Amino acid sequence: MKVNVGIVGFGVIGSGVVNLLQQYSSLLKQRSGVQIELQRIVDVDIERVRDVAVDRKLLLTDYRNVVNDPHIDIVIELVGGTNVAFDIVSQALTAGKHVVTANKALLCARGPELFSLAREKQRELRFEASVAGGIPIIKAITESLAADRILTLYGIVNGTTNFILTRMIEESWSFESALKRAQELGFAEADPTLDVNGGDAQHKLHILSTVAFDTIPPPGSIYREGIEGIQLQDVLYAKELGYVIKLLAIGKLEGGSVSLRVHPTLIPSRCSLASVKNEFNAVMLESEFLGQSQFVGRGAGARPTATAVVADIVDISTGMLQNKEFNASRYSTVSQYPILPAGDIRSRFYLRLATEERAGILAKVTKILSDEDISISAITQEEGTVERPIPIVILTRLAREENVRRAVAAIDQMSFTREPTVVLHVEDISL
Ligand code: HSE
């Protein structure tokens, strides 16, 4: 059997997919029983020289030549964005084609609509590459853990920010040079603001929530902070306290609600997530029957991401060979749980205060914290001078987000406070 594939979007990932399909054509046939034929490649720019050589006859500039081509069985959407990409995916499904996409922004913005359409048309809509690049986390959750209930999810799901933090922490690179290198290596989004401000990780957590908790987060319901404000001194204080800072996507099923958040987080230096470096991603799960499990690998870049896209093509092709009834069942279009409001999230916190050095300040600070029911688990201040005081660093015990924000606002309004207090979350991860 032969399955015809058309790719829309011949950028970094598109080139990786073409390369993989060319190199492993016979291996893929052996594994799937299907001859996967790349029939068309669409891009607005078909003149640019890519890393991979292709027959010019395959290249086109109008996506409609793929979605309307009756010979194409599977459309691979790799253009990114939410407007044209939506047209491509919806028109392809309407025309009876299966679709594979790496587009997390699209699935967040219009996922339920597209999956409903796929089900109506009895076609597959696959998205393994949209989360954590080459790590098969969607398959692991939806197939391998189909019989288990996920309780907690910790993800390092943005390669660019992990790369930047690693280079800053280990080699004292500046934020700008680390970001530039991540862009050169093809990890960063077209607009790297989305990497740096946590938006990309937020998209991925949205998708993970639909598969891990069967819950579609409503717009604006995932709390988000990026790594823009991370300063070297916080990295160093964290290290002294036995922690490293990572941008984490966190999902927890607690008390009948799901809490979802993306933020820089202090995690114990000895836990396994702390050793996930550079562009590597990791997803750590805690599920009811299996307990803890962890998935680590390259979360960005052409070759790793191409393996996820092509694995989806192979899955669909095998299904076609077996005359499977397709129903795009990997994505839940009905929510099981409400989302916990951000203010009600309970976490431990790292606070760095810059204050004057005089009698009674610590007493006032601890009073403000205790009035908000925030208990201190560690407090440190090295010796400084009255002219050049050293910051006070506090680690709290579990506290409500809203209480901490209120306490910090009160501290920042005190006349003795010199700079806004730095607030970072802390997670005690044991694996
Ligand atoms: N910009 C993303 C990252 C690419 O850095 O992880 C993969 O989605």
CSV table of C-alpha atoms and ligand atoms in Angstrom, one decimal:
chain,number,residue,atom,x,y,z
A,1,MET,CA,0.0,0.0,0.0
A,2,LYS,CA,1.1,3.5,-0.7
A,3,VAL,CA,0.3,6.6,1.4
A,4,ASN,CA,0.8,10.1,-0.1
A,5,VAL,CA,2.0,12.9,2.1
A,6,GLY,CA,2.0,16.7,1.5
A,7,ILE,CA,4.0,19.0,3.7
A,8,VAL,CA,2.9,22.6,4.2
A,9,GLY,CA,5.8,24.7,5.7
A,10,PHE,CA,9.3,24.0,4.6
A,11,GLY,CA,11.2,25.6,7.5
A,12,VAL,CA,13.4,24.0,10.1
A,13,ILE,CA,11.1,21.2,11.0
A,14,GLY,CA,9.8,20.8,7.5
A,15,SER,CA,13.4,20.2,6.3
A,16,GLY,CA,14.0,17.7,9.1
A,17,VAL,CA,10.8,15.8,8.1
A,18,VAL,CA,11.8,15.7,4.4
A,19,ASN,CA,15.3,14.6,5.4
A,20,LEU,CA,14.0,11.8,7.6
A,21,LEU,CA,11.4,10.6,5.0
A,22,GLN,CA,14.2,10.5,2.3
A,23,GLN,CA,16.7,8.7,4.5
A,24,TYR,CA,14.4,6.1,6.0
A,25,SER,CA,11.9,5.4,3.2
A,26,SER,CA,12.6,1.7,3.1
A,27,LEU,CA,12.9,1.3,6.9
A,28,LEU,CA,9.5,3.1,7.3
A,29,LYS,CA,8.0,0.7,4.8
A,30,GLN,CA,9.4,-2.3,6.6
A,31,ARG,CA,8.0,-1.0,9.9
A,32,SER,CA,4.6,0.2,8.8
A,33,GLY,CA,4.0,-2.0,5.9
A,34,VAL,CA,3.2,1.1,3.9
A,35,GLN,CA,5.2,3.0,1.2
A,36,ILE,CA,5.1,6.6,2.5
A,37,GLU,CA,5.5,8.9,-0.5
A,38,LEU,CA,6.3,12.6,-0.2
A,39,GLN,CA,4.3,14.1,-3.0
A,40,ARG,CA,4.3,17.8,-2.4
A,41,ILE,CA,6.0,20.5,-0.4
A,42,VAL,CA,4.5,23.9,0.0
A,43,ASP,CA,6.1,27.1,1.2
A,44,VAL,CA,5.8,30.8,0.4
A,45,ASP,CA,9.5,30.8,-0.3
A,46,ILE,CA,10.6,27.9,-2.5
A,47,GLU,CA,13.8,29.5,-3.7
A,48,ARG,CA,15.7,29.6,-0.4
A,49,VAL,CA,18.4,26.9,-0.2
A,50,ARG,CA,17.6,24.3,2.6
A,51,ASP,CA,19.7,21.8,4.3
A,52,VAL,CA,18.1,19.1,2.3
A,53,ALA,CA,17.9,18.6,-1.5
A,54,VAL,CA,14.5,18.0,-3.1
A,55,ASP,CA,13.2,17.5,-6.6
A,56,ARG,CA,12.0,21.0,-7.6
A,57,LYS,CA,8.9,19.4,-9.1
A,58,LEU,CA,7.6,18.8,-5.6
A,59,LEU,CA,7.8,22.4,-4.6
A,60,LEU,CA,4.7,24.7,-4.7
A,61,THR,CA,3.7,28.0,-3.1
A,62,ASP,CA,-0.1,27.5,-2.6
A,63,TYR,CA,-1.3,25.2,0.1
A,64,ARG,CA,-4.6,24.6,-1.7
A,65,ASN,CA,-2.6,22.5,-4.1
A,66,VAL,CA,-2.1,20.1,-1.3
A,67,VAL,CA,-5.4,20.2,0.6
A,68,ASN,CA,-7.4,20.0,-2.6
A,69,ASP,CA,-5.3,17.3,-4.2
A,70,PRO,CA,-7.3,14.0,-4.2
A,71,HIS,CA,-4.2,12.0,-4.2
A,72,ILE,CA,-2.9,13.3,-0.9
A,73,ASP,CA,-3.8,11.2,2.1
A,74,ILE,CA,-2.0,13.0,4.9
A,75,VAL,CA,-1.3,16.7,5.2
A,76,ILE,CA,1.6,17.8,7.5
A,77,GLU,CA,1.0,21.4,8.8
A,78,LEU,CA,4.3,23.0,9.8
A,79,VAL,CA,3.6,26.7,9.0
A,80,GLY,CA,3.0,27.8,12.6
A,81,GLY,CA,0.7,30.7,13.6
A,82,THR,CA,-3.1,30.3,14.0
A,83,ASN,CA,-4.7,31.9,10.9
A,84,VAL,CA,-3.4,30.3,7.7
A,85,ALA,CA,-2.6,27.2,9.8
A,86,PHE,CA,-6.3,26.9,10.8
A,87,ASP,CA,-7.4,27.2,7.2
A,88,ILE,CA,-4.9,24.5,6.1
A,89,VAL,CA,-5.9,22.0,8.9
A,90,SER,CA,-9.6,22.6,8.7
A,91,GLN,CA,-9.7,22.5,4.8
A,92,ALA,CA,-7.5,19.4,4.8
A,93,LEU,CA,-9.8,17.6,7.3
A,94,THR,CA,-12.9,18.8,5.4
A,95,ALA,CA,-11.4,17.3,2.2
A,96,GLY,CA,-11.1,14.0,4.0
A,97,LYS,CA,-7.4,14.0,4.7
A,98,HIS,CA,-5.6,13.1,7.9
A,99,VAL,CA,-3.5,15.8,9.4
A,100,VAL,CA,-0.3,15.9,11.4
A,101,THR,CA,0.7,19.2,13.1
A,102,ALA,CA,3.4,20.5,15.3
A,103,ASN,CA,1.4,23.7,15.9
A,104,LYS,CA,0.8,24.1,19.6
A,105,ALA,CA,-0.5,27.7,19.3
A,106,LEU,CA,-3.2,26.5,16.9
A,107,LEU,CA,-4.3,23.6,19.1
A,108,CYS,CA,-4.5,25.9,22.1
A,109,ALA,CA,-6.5,28.5,20.2
A,110,ARG,CA,-8.8,26.3,18.2
A,111,GLY,CA,-8.2,22.7,19.4
A,112,PRO,CA,-11.8,21.7,20.2
A,113,GLU,CA,-13.1,23.0,16.9
A,114,LEU,CA,-10.5,21.1,14.9
A,115,PHE,CA,-10.8,17.9,16.8
A,116,SER,CA,-14.6,18.0,16.5
A,117,LEU,CA,-14.2,18.4,12.8
A,118,ALA,CA,-11.7,15.5,12.6
A,119,ARG,CA,-14.2,13.3,14.5
A,120,GLU,CA,-17.0,14.3,12.3
A,121,LYS,CA,-14.9,13.5,9.2
A,122,GLN,CA,-13.6,10.3,10.8
A,123,ARG,CA,-10.0,11.5,10.2
A,124,GLU,CA,-7.0,11.6,12.4
A,125,LEU,CA,-5.4,14.8,13.8
A,126,ARG,CA,-2.1,14.0,15.4
A,127,PHE,CA,0.2,16.4,17.3
A,128,GLU,CA,3.1,14.5,19.0
A,129,ALA,CA,5.6,17.1,17.8
A,130,SER,CA,3.7,20.0,19.4
A,131,VAL,CA,5.0,19.1,22.9
A,132,ALA,CA,8.6,18.4,23.9
A,133,GLY,CA,9.9,17.9,20.4
A,134,GLY,CA,11.1,14.4,19.9
A,135,ILE,CA,9.9,13.0,23.3
A,136,PRO,CA,6.9,10.7,22.7
A,137,ILE,CA,5.0,12.2,25.6
A,138,ILE,CA,1.6,12.4,23.9
A,139,LYS,CA,1.7,8.8,22.9
A,140,ALA,CA,3.0,7.8,26.4
A,141,ILE,CA,0.2,9.5,28.1
A,142,THR,CA,-2.6,8.6,25.7
A,143,GLU,CA,-1.6,5.0,25.1
A,144,SER,CA,0.9,3.6,27.6
A,145,LEU,CA,-0.7,5.4,30.6
A,146,ALA,CA,-4.3,5.1,29.2
A,147,ALA,CA,-5.2,2.9,32.2
A,148,ASP,CA,-3.7,5.2,34.9
A,149,ARG,CA,-4.7,8.6,36.4
A,150,ILE,CA,-2.1,11.3,36.3
A,151,LEU,CA,-2.0,13.3,39.4
A,152,THR,CA,1.1,15.6,38.9
A,153,LEU,CA,3.0,16.7,35.9
A,154,TYR,CA,6.3,18.6,35.9
A,155,GLY,CA,7.7,19.6,32.5
A,156,ILE,CA,10.8,21.3,31.2
A,157,VAL,CA,9.1,21.9,27.9
A,158,ASN,CA,10.9,24.8,26.4
A,159,GLY,CA,14.3,24.0,25.0
A,160,THR,CA,15.3,27.7,24.4
A,161,THR,CA,14.8,28.8,28.0
A,162,ASN,CA,16.5,25.7,29.3
A,163,PHE,CA,19.4,26.3,27.0
A,164,ILE,CA,19.6,30.0,28.1
A,165,LEU,CA,19.4,29.1,31.9
A,166,THR,CA,22.0,26.4,31.5
A,167,ARG,CA,24.5,28.6,29.7
A,168,MET,CA,23.9,31.5,32.2
A,169,ILE,CA,24.3,29.2,35.2
A,170,GLU,CA,27.2,27.0,34.1
A,171,GLU,CA,29.2,29.3,31.8
A,172,SER,CA,28.1,32.8,32.8
A,173,TRP,CA,26.9,33.6,29.3
A,174,SER,CA,24.8,36.7,29.0
A,175,PHE,CA,21.1,36.3,28.4
A,176,GLU,CA,21.4,37.9,25.0
A,177,SER,CA,24.3,35.6,23.7
A,178,ALA,CA,22.6,32.5,25.0
A,179,LEU,CA,19.3,33.5,23.2
A,180,LYS,CA,21.2,34.3,20.0
A,181,ARG,CA,22.9,30.9,20.0
A,182,ALA,CA,19.5,29.1,20.6
A,183,GLN,CA,18.1,31.0,17.6
A,184,GLU,CA,21.1,29.9,15.5
A,185,LEU,CA,20.6,26.3,16.5
A,186,GLY,CA,17.0,26.5,15.4
A,187,PHE,CA,15.4,25.9,18.9
A,188,ALA,CA,13.8,29.3,19.3
A,189,GLU,CA,10.3,30.2,18.0
A,190,ALA,CA,10.1,32.7,15.0
A,191,ASP,CA,9.3,35.2,17.7
A,192,PRO,CA,11.5,34.2,20.7
A,193,THR,CA,9.5,36.4,23.0
A,194,LEU,CA,7.2,33.4,23.2
A,195,ASP,CA,10.0,31.2,24.5
A,196,VAL,CA,11.4,33.7,27.0
A,197,ASN,CA,8.1,34.9,28.5
A,198,GLY,CA,6.8,31.3,29.0
A,199,GLY,CA,4.1,31.5,26.3
A,200,ASP,CA,5.5,28.5,24.4
A,201,ALA,CA,5.6,26.4,27.6
A,202,GLN,CA,2.0,27.6,28.4
A,203,HIS,CA,0.8,26.4,25.0
A,204,LYS,CA,2.5,23.0,25.7
A,205,LEU,CA,1.0,22.8,29.2
A,206,HIS,CA,-2.4,23.5,27.7
A,207,ILE,CA,-2.0,20.5,25.3
A,208,LEU,CA,-0.6,18.3,28.1
A,209,SER,CA,-3.6,19.2,30.3
A,210,THR,CA,-6.0,18.0,27.6
A,211,VAL,CA,-4.3,14.6,27.4
A,212,ALA,CA,-3.1,14.1,31.0
A,213,PHE,CA,-6.1,15.6,32.9
A,214,ASP,CA,-8.8,15.5,30.1
A,215,THR,CA,-9.3,19.1,30.8
A,216,ILE,CA,-9.2,22.0,28.3
A,217,PRO,CA,-7.9,25.1,30.0
A,218,PRO,CA,-10.1,28.1,29.3
A,219,PRO,CA,-8.2,31.1,27.8
A,220,GLY,CA,-6.1,32.9,30.4
A,221,SER,CA,-6.5,30.1,33.0
A,222,ILE,CA,-2.8,29.0,33.0
A,223,TYR,CA,-0.7,31.2,35.3
A,224,ARG,CA,2.5,32.3,33.5
A,225,GLU,CA,5.8,34.0,34.3
A,226,GLY,CA,8.8,33.9,32.0
A,227,ILE,CA,12.6,34.0,32.7
A,228,GLU,CA,13.1,37.6,31.7
A,229,GLY,CA,13.5,38.7,35.3
A,230,ILE,CA,15.9,36.0,36.4
A,231,GLN,CA,19.1,37.6,37.8
A,232,LEU,CA,22.4,35.9,38.3
A,233,GLN,CA,22.3,36.7,42.0
A,234,ASP,CA,19.1,34.6,42.4
A,235,VAL,CA,20.8,31.8,40.6
A,236,LEU,CA,23.6,31.9,43.0
A,237,TYR,CA,21.5,32.2,46.2
A,238,ALA,CA,19.4,29.3,44.9
A,239,LYS,CA,22.6,27.3,44.5
A,240,GLU,CA,23.7,28.1,48.1
A,241,LEU,CA,20.4,26.9,49.3
A,242,GLY,CA,20.7,23.6,47.3
A,243,TYR,CA,18.4,24.5,44.4
A,244,VAL,CA,18.6,25.2,40.7
A,245,ILE,CA,16.2,27.4,38.7
A,246,LYS,CA,14.3,25.9,35.8
A,247,LEU,CA,11.3,27.1,33.8
A,248,LEU,CA,8.7,24.5,34.8
A,249,ALA,CA,5.3,23.8,33.4
A,250,ILE,CA,3.3,22.3,36.3
A,251,GLY,CA,-0.1,20.6,36.4
A,252,LYS,CA,-1.6,19.1,39.5
A,253,LEU,CA,-4.9,17.4,40.2
A,254,GLU,CA,-5.8,18.5,43.7
A,255,GLY,CA,-9.0,18.6,45.6
A,256,GLY,CA,-11.1,18.0,42.4
A,257,SER,CA,-9.5,20.8,40.4
A,258,VAL,CA,-6.5,21.1,38.2
A,259,SER,CA,-3.9,23.7,38.9
A,260,LEU,CA,-1.8,24.8,35.9
A,261,ARG,CA,1.2,27.1,35.9
A,262,VAL,CA,4.4,28.0,34.1
A,263,HIS,CA,7.1,29.9,36.0
A,264,PRO,CA,10.8,29.8,36.9
A,265,THR,CA,11.0,27.4,39.8
A,266,LEU,CA,13.6,26.5,42.3
A,267,ILE,CA,14.0,22.7,42.3
A,268,PRO,CA,16.4,20.7,44.5
A,269,SER,CA,19.8,20.4,42.8
A,270,ARG,CA,19.8,16.6,43.5
A,271,CYS,CA,16.5,15.8,41.7
A,272,SER,CA,16.7,14.4,38.3
A,273,LEU,CA,15.0,17.3,36.5
A,274,ALA,CA,17.9,19.5,37.7
A,275,SER,CA,20.2,17.6,35.5
A,276,VAL,CA,18.2,18.1,32.4
A,277,LYS,CA,20.3,20.7,30.6
A,278,ASN,CA,20.6,22.8,27.4
A,279,GLU,CA,17.8,22.2,24.9
A,280,PHE,CA,16.8,18.9,26.5
A,281,ASN,CA,13.2,18.7,27.7
A,282,ALA,CA,11.8,16.4,30.3
A,283,VAL,CA,8.3,15.5,31.6
A,284,MET,CA,8.0,13.9,35.0
A,285,LEU,CA,4.6,12.3,35.9
A,286,GLU,CA,3.2,11.0,39.1
A,287,SER,CA,0.3,8.7,38.3
A,288,GLU,CA,-2.0,6.7,40.7
A,289,PHE,CA,-0.9,3.2,39.8
A,290,LEU,CA,2.6,3.6,38.2
A,291,GLY,CA,3.8,6.2,40.6
A,292,GLN,CA,6.6,8.4,39.2
A,293,SER,CA,7.9,8.2,35.7
A,294,GLN,CA,10.1,10.4,33.6
A,295,PHE,CA,10.6,11.1,29.9
A,296,VAL,CA,13.7,13.0,28.8
A,297,GLY,CA,15.0,14.0,25.4
A,298,ARG,CA,15.6,16.7,22.9
A,299,GLY,CA,12.7,19.1,22.9
A,300,ALA,CA,13.6,21.3,19.9
A,301,GLY,CA,15.5,21.3,16.7
A,302,ALA,CA,14.9,19.8,13.2
A,303,ARG,CA,15.9,16.2,13.7
A,304,PRO,CA,14.3,15.4,17.1
A,305,THR,CA,11.0,17.1,16.1
A,306,ALA,CA,11.0,15.3,12.7
A,307,THR,CA,11.0,11.9,14.5
A,308,ALA,CA,7.7,12.9,16.2
A,309,VAL,CA,6.1,14.1,13.0
A,310,VAL,CA,7.1,11.1,11.0
A,311,ALA,CA,6.0,8.7,13.9
A,312,ASP,CA,2.6,10.2,13.6
A,313,ILE,CA,2.6,9.7,9.8
A,314,VAL,CA,3.6,6.0,10.4
A,315,ASP,CA,0.8,5.5,12.9
A,316,ILE,CA,-1.8,6.9,10.6
A,317,SER,CA,-0.4,4.9,7.7
A,318,THR,CA,-0.6,1.7,9.7
A,319,GLY,CA,-4.1,2.6,10.7
A,320,MET,CA,-5.0,3.1,7.0
A,321,LEU,CA,-3.5,-0.3,6.2
A,322,GLN,CA,-5.7,-1.9,8.9
A,323,ASN,CA,-8.8,0.0,7.8
A,324,LYS,CA,-9.0,1.5,11.2
A,325,GLU,CA,-11.9,3.7,12.2
A,326,PHE,CA,-10.3,7.1,12.9
A,327,ASN,CA,-11.7,9.4,15.5
A,328,ALA,CA,-8.9,11.7,16.7
A,329,SER,CA,-9.4,10.4,20.2
A,330,ARG,CA,-6.1,11.6,21.6
A,331,TYR,CA,-7.5,15.0,22.5
A,332,SER,CA,-10.3,15.4,25.0
A,333,THR,CA,-13.0,17.9,23.8
A,334,VAL,CA,-14.9,17.7,27.1
A,335,SER,CA,-13.3,19.0,30.3
A,336,GLN,CA,-13.3,16.7,33.4
A,337,TYR,CA,-12.1,19.2,36.0
A,338,PRO,CA,-12.4,22.9,36.8
A,339,ILE,CA,-9.1,24.9,36.8
A,340,LEU,CA,-8.0,26.1,40.2
A,341,PRO,CA,-7.8,29.9,40.3
A,342,ALA,CA,-4.2,31.1,40.3
A,343,GLY,CA,-4.6,32.9,43.7
A,344,ASP,CA,-5.6,29.6,45.3
A,345,ILE,CA,-2.5,27.7,44.2
A,346,ARG,CA,-0.4,26.6,47.1
A,347,SER,CA,3.4,26.6,46.7
A,348,ARG,CA,6.6,27.2,48.5
A,349,PHE,CA,8.3,30.5,47.7
A,350,TYR,CA,11.7,32.1,47.5
A,351,LEU,CA,11.7,35.8,48.4
A,352,ARG,CA,14.7,38.1,48.0
A,353,LEU,CA,14.3,41.4,49.8
A,354,ALA,CA,16.4,44.5,49.3
A,355,THR,CA,16.0,46.7,52.4
A,356,GLU,CA,17.8,49.3,54.5
A,357,GLU,CA,19.9,47.9,57.3
A,358,ARG,CA,18.5,49.1,60.6
A,359,ALA,CA,16.8,47.7,63.7
A,360,GLY,CA,13.3,46.2,63.5
A,361,ILE,CA,13.1,45.6,59.8
A,362,LEU,CA,13.2,41.8,60.0
A,363,ALA,CA,10.5,42.0,62.7
A,364,LYS,CA,8.2,44.0,60.5
A,365,VAL,CA,8.8,41.7,57.5
A,366,THR,CA,8.1,38.5,59.5
A,367,LYS,CA,5.0,40.2,61.0
A,368,ILE,CA,3.7,40.9,57.5
A,369,LEU,CA,4.3,37.3,56.5
A,370,SER,CA,2.7,35.8,59.6
A,371,ASP,CA,-0.4,38.0,59.1
A,372,GLU,CA,-0.8,36.3,55.8
A,373,ASP,CA,-0.3,32.9,57.3
A,374,ILE,CA,3.1,32.4,55.6
A,375,SER,CA,5.5,30.3,57.6
A,376,ILE,CA,9.3,30.7,57.0
A,377,SER,CA,11.4,27.6,56.5
A,378,ALA,CA,14.8,29.4,56.0
A,379,ILE,CA,16.1,32.9,56.2
A,380,THR,CA,19.6,34.1,55.3
A,381,GLN,CA,21.5,37.3,55.1
A,382,GLU,CA,25.2,37.6,54.9
A,383,GLU,CA,27.0,40.4,56.7
A,384,GLY,CA,26.9,43.6,54.8
A,385,THR,CA,27.2,47.3,55.7
A,386,VAL,CA,24.7,50.0,56.5
A,387,GLU,CA,25.6,51.7,53.2
A,388,ARG,CA,25.6,48.4,51.2
A,389,PRO,CA,23.2,45.9,52.8
A,390,ILE,CA,23.1,42.4,51.6
A,391,PRO,CA,19.7,41.1,50.5
A,392,ILE,CA,17.5,39.0,52.9
A,393,VAL,CA,16.6,35.7,51.3
A,394,ILE,CA,13.6,33.8,52.6
A,395,LEU,CA,12.2,30.4,51.8
A,396,THR,CA,8.7,29.9,52.9
A,397,ARG,CA,6.7,26.8,53.6
A,398,LEU,CA,3.6,26.0,51.6
A,399,ALA,CA,1.5,29.2,51.2
A,400,ARG,CA,-1.4,30.5,49.1
A,401,GLU,CA,-0.2,32.4,46.0
A,402,GLU,CA,-2.7,35.3,46.8
A,403,ASN,CA,-1.4,35.7,50.4
A,404,VAL,CA,2.2,35.8,49.2
A,405,ARG,CA,1.4,38.4,46.5
A,406,ARG,CA,-0.4,40.5,49.2
A,407,ALA,CA,2.4,40.2,51.7
A,408,VAL,CA,5.0,41.1,49.0
A,409,ALA,CA,3.0,44.1,48.0
A,410,ALA,CA,2.9,45.2,51.6
A,411,ILE,CA,6.7,44.7,52.0
A,412,ASP,CA,7.3,46.7,48.8
A,413,GLN,CA,5.3,49.6,50.1
A,414,MET,CA,7.4,49.9,53.3
A,415,SER,CA,9.7,52.9,53.5
A,416,PHE,CA,12.7,50.6,54.3
A,417,THR,CA,12.3,48.6,51.0
A,418,ARG,CA,14.8,49.7,48.4
A,419,GLU,CA,13.9,47.5,45.4
A,420,PRO,CA,10.9,45.4,44.5
A,421,THR,CA,11.1,42.0,46.2
A,422,VAL,CA,12.0,39.1,43.9
A,423,VAL,CA,9.4,36.2,44.2
A,424,LEU,CA,10.1,32.8,42.8
A,425,HIS,CA,8.2,29.5,43.3
A,426,VAL,CA,9.9,26.5,44.9
A,427,GLU,CA,8.9,22.8,44.3
A,428,ASP,CA,10.3,20.0,46.3
A,429,ILE,CA,10.6,17.3,43.7
A,430,SER,CA,11.8,14.0,45.1
A,431,LEU,CA,12.7,11.8,42.1
B,1,HSE,N1,10.8,27.1,20.7
B,1,HSE,C1,10.6,25.8,21.2
B,1,HSE,C2,11.6,25.4,22.3
B,1,HSE,C3,10.7,24.8,20.0
B,1,HSE,O1,12.6,26.1,22.4
B,1,HSE,O2,11.4,24.4,23.0
B,1,HSE,C4,9.9,23.5,20.3
B,1,HSE,O3,8.5,23.8,20.5
